[in-house]
mmCIF file of C-alpha atoms in Angstrom:
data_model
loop_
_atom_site.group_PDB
_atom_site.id
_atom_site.type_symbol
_atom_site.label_atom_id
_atom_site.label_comp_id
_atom_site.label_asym_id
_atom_site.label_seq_id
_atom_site.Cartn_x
_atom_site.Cartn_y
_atom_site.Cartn_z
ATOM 1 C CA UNK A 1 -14.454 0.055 -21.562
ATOM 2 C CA UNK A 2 -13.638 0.686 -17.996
ATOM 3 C CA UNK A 3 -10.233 -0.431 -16.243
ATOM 4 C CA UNK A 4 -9.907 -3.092 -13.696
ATOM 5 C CA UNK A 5 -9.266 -3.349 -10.318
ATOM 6 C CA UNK A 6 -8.947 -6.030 -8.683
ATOM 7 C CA UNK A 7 -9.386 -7.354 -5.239
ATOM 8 C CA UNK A 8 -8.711 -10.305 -2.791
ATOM 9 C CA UNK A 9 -9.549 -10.360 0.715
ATOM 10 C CA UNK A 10 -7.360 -13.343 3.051
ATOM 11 C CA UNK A 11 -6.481 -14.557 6.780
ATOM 12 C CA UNK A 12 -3.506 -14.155 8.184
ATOM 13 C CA UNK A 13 -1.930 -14.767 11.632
ATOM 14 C CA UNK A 14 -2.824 -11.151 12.585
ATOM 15 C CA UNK A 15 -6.312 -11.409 11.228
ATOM 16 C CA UNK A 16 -8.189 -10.360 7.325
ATOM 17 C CA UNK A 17 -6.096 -8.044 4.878
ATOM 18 C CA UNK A 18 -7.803 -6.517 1.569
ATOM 19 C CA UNK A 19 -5.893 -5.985 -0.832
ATOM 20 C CA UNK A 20 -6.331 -4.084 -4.286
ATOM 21 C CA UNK A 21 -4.672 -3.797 -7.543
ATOM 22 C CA UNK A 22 -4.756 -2.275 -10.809
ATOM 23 C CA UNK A 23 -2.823 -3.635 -14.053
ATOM 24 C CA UNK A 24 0.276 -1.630 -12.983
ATOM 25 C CA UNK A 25 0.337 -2.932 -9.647
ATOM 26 C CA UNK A 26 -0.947 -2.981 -5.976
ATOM 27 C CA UNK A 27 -2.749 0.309 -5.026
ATOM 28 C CA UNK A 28 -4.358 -0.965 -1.528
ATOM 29 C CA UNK A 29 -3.637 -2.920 1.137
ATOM 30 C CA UNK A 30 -5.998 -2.996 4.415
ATOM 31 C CA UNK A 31 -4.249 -3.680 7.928
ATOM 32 C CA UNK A 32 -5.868 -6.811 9.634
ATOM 33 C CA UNK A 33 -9.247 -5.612 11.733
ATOM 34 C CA UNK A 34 -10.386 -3.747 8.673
ATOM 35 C CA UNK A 35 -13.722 -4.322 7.505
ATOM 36 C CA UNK A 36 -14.652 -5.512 4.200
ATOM 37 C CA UNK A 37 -17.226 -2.849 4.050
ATOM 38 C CA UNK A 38 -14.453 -0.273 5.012
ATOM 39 C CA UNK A 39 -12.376 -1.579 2.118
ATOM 40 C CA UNK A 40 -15.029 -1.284 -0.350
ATOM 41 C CA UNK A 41 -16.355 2.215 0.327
ATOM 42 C CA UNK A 42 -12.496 2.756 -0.015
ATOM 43 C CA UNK A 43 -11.955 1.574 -3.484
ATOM 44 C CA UNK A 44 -14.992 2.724 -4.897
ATOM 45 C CA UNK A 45 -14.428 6.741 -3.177
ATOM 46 C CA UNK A 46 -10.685 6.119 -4.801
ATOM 47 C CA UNK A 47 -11.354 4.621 -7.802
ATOM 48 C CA UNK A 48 -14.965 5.274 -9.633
ATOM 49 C CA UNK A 49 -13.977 4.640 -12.935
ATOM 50 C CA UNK A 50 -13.024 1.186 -12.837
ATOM 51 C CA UNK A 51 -14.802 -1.941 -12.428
ATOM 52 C CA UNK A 52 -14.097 -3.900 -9.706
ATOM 53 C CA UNK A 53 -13.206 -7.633 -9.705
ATOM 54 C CA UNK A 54 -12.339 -10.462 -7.553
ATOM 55 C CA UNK A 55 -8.908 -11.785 -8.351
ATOM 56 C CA UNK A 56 -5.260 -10.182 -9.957
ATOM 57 C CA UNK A 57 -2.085 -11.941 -9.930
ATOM 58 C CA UNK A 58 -0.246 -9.051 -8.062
ATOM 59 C CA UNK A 59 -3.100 -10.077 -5.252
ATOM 60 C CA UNK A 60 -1.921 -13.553 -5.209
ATOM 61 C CA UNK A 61 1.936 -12.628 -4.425
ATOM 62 C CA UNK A 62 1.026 -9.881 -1.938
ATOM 63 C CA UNK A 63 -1.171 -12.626 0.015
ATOM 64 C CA UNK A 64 2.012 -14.930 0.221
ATOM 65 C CA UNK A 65 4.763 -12.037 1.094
ATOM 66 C CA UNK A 66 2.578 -10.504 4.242
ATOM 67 C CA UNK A 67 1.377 -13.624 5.265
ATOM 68 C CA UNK A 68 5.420 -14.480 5.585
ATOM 69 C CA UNK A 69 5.778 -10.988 6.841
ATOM 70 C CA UNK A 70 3.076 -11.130 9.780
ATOM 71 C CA UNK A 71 4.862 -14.562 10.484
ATOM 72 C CA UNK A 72 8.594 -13.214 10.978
ATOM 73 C CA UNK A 73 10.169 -15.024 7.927
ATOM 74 C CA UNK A 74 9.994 -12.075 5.308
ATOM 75 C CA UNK A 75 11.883 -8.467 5.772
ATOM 76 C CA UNK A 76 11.504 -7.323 2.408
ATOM 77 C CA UNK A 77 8.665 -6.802 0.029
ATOM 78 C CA UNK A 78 9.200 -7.319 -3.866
ATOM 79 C CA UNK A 79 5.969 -6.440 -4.787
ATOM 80 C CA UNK A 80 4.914 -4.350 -7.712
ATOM 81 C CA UNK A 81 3.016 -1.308 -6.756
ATOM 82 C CA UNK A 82 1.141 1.478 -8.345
ATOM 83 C CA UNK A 83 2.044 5.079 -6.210
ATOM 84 C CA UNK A 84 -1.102 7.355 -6.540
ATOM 85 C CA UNK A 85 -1.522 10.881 -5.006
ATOM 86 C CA UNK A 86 0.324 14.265 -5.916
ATOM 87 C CA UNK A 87 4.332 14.368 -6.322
ATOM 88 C CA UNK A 88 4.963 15.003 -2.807
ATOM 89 C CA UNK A 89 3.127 12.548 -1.464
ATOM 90 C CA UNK A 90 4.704 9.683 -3.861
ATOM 91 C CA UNK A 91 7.940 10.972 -2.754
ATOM 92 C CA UNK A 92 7.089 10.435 0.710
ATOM 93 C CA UNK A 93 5.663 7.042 0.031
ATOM 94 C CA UNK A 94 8.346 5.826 -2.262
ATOM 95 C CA UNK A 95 11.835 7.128 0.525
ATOM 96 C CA UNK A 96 9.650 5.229 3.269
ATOM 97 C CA UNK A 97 9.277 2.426 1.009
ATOM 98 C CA UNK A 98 12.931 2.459 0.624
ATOM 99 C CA UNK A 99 13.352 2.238 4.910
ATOM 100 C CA UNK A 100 15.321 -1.188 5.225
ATOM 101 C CA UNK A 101 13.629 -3.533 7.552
ATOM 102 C CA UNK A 102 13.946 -2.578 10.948
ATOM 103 C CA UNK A 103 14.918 1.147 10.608
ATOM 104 C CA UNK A 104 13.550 4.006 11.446
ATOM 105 C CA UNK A 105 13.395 7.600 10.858
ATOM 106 C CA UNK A 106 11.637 10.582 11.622
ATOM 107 C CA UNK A 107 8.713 12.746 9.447
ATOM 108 C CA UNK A 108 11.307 15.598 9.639
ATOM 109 C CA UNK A 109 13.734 13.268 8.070
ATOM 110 C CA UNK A 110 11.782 12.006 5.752
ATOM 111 C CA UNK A 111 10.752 15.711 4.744
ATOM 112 C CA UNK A 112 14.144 16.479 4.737
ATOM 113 C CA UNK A 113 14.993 13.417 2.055
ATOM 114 C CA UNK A 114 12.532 14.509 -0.440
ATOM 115 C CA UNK A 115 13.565 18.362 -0.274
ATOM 116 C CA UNK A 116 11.111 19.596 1.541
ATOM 117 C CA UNK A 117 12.903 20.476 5.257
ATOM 118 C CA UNK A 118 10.249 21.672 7.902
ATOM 119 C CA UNK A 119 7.677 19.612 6.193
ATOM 120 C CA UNK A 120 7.057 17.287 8.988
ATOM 121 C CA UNK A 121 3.605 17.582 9.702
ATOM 122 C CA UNK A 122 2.760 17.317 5.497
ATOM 123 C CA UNK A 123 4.393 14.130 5.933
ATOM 124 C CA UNK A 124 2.784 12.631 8.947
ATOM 125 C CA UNK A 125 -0.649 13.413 6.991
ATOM 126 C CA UNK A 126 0.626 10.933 3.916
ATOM 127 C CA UNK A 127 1.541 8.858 6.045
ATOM 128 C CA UNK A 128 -1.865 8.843 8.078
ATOM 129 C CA UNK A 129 -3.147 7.366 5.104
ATOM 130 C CA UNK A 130 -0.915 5.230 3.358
ATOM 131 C CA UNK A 131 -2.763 3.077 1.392
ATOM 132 C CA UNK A 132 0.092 0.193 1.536
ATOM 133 C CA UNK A 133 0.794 -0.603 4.822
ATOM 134 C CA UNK A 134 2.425 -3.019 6.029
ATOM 135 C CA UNK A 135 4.495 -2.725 2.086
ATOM 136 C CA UNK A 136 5.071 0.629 2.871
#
């Protein structure tokens, strides 16, 4: 039996977000102006062993906390999320993910914080394709 992923697609102020999630939590979310041919030719290149389905709770909350987000009345995600890639790059993803509202930092800092100094450029490529933006 294959795994599920699920997805939702919805409109907020800044236009349509995609979002995608697996049992374990959120493992995409689309900025607005992506298309929903974009997104799909995402999560079936990412994930070709699971069948893909409209729906998921985690979907649901992540529609109501960016929609407050893109809106100005939410600073902080509480969203359960499913980190995929190697180590480093789930190191990278989870110490920007930890980047209080409003701060900001550098690639070389970031490098630096998950102990990997003059590793700037490594991180600017993770985060060239985060797949949870605006989350993470």
């Amino acid at each position: 039996m294959k795994k599920q992923l699920f997805t939702h697609s919805f409109t907020t102020s800044r236009g349509v977000v995609h979002t995608a999630a697996i049992k374990e939590g959120l493992v995409l979310i689309t900025l607005p102006g992506s298309s929903a041919g974009a997104f799909k030719k995402s999560i079936t290149g990412r994930f070709p062993d699971y069948e893909i389905t409209a729906g998921g709770g985690e979907n649901k909350k992540a529609e109501r906390q960016i929609k407050a987000y893109f809106s100005g009345k939410l600073k902080k995600f509480s969203l359960k999320l499913s980190i995929k890639g190697t180590p480093f790059q789930k190191k990278v993803l989870q110490k920007t993910a930890a980047i209080p509202f409003g701060k900001i930092t550098t690639y070389g800092e970031l490098a630096r914080l998950v102990g990997h100094p003059g590793s700037a450029r490594a991180v600017g490529a993770v985060m060239a394709n985060n797949p949870l933006p605006p989350v993470i």
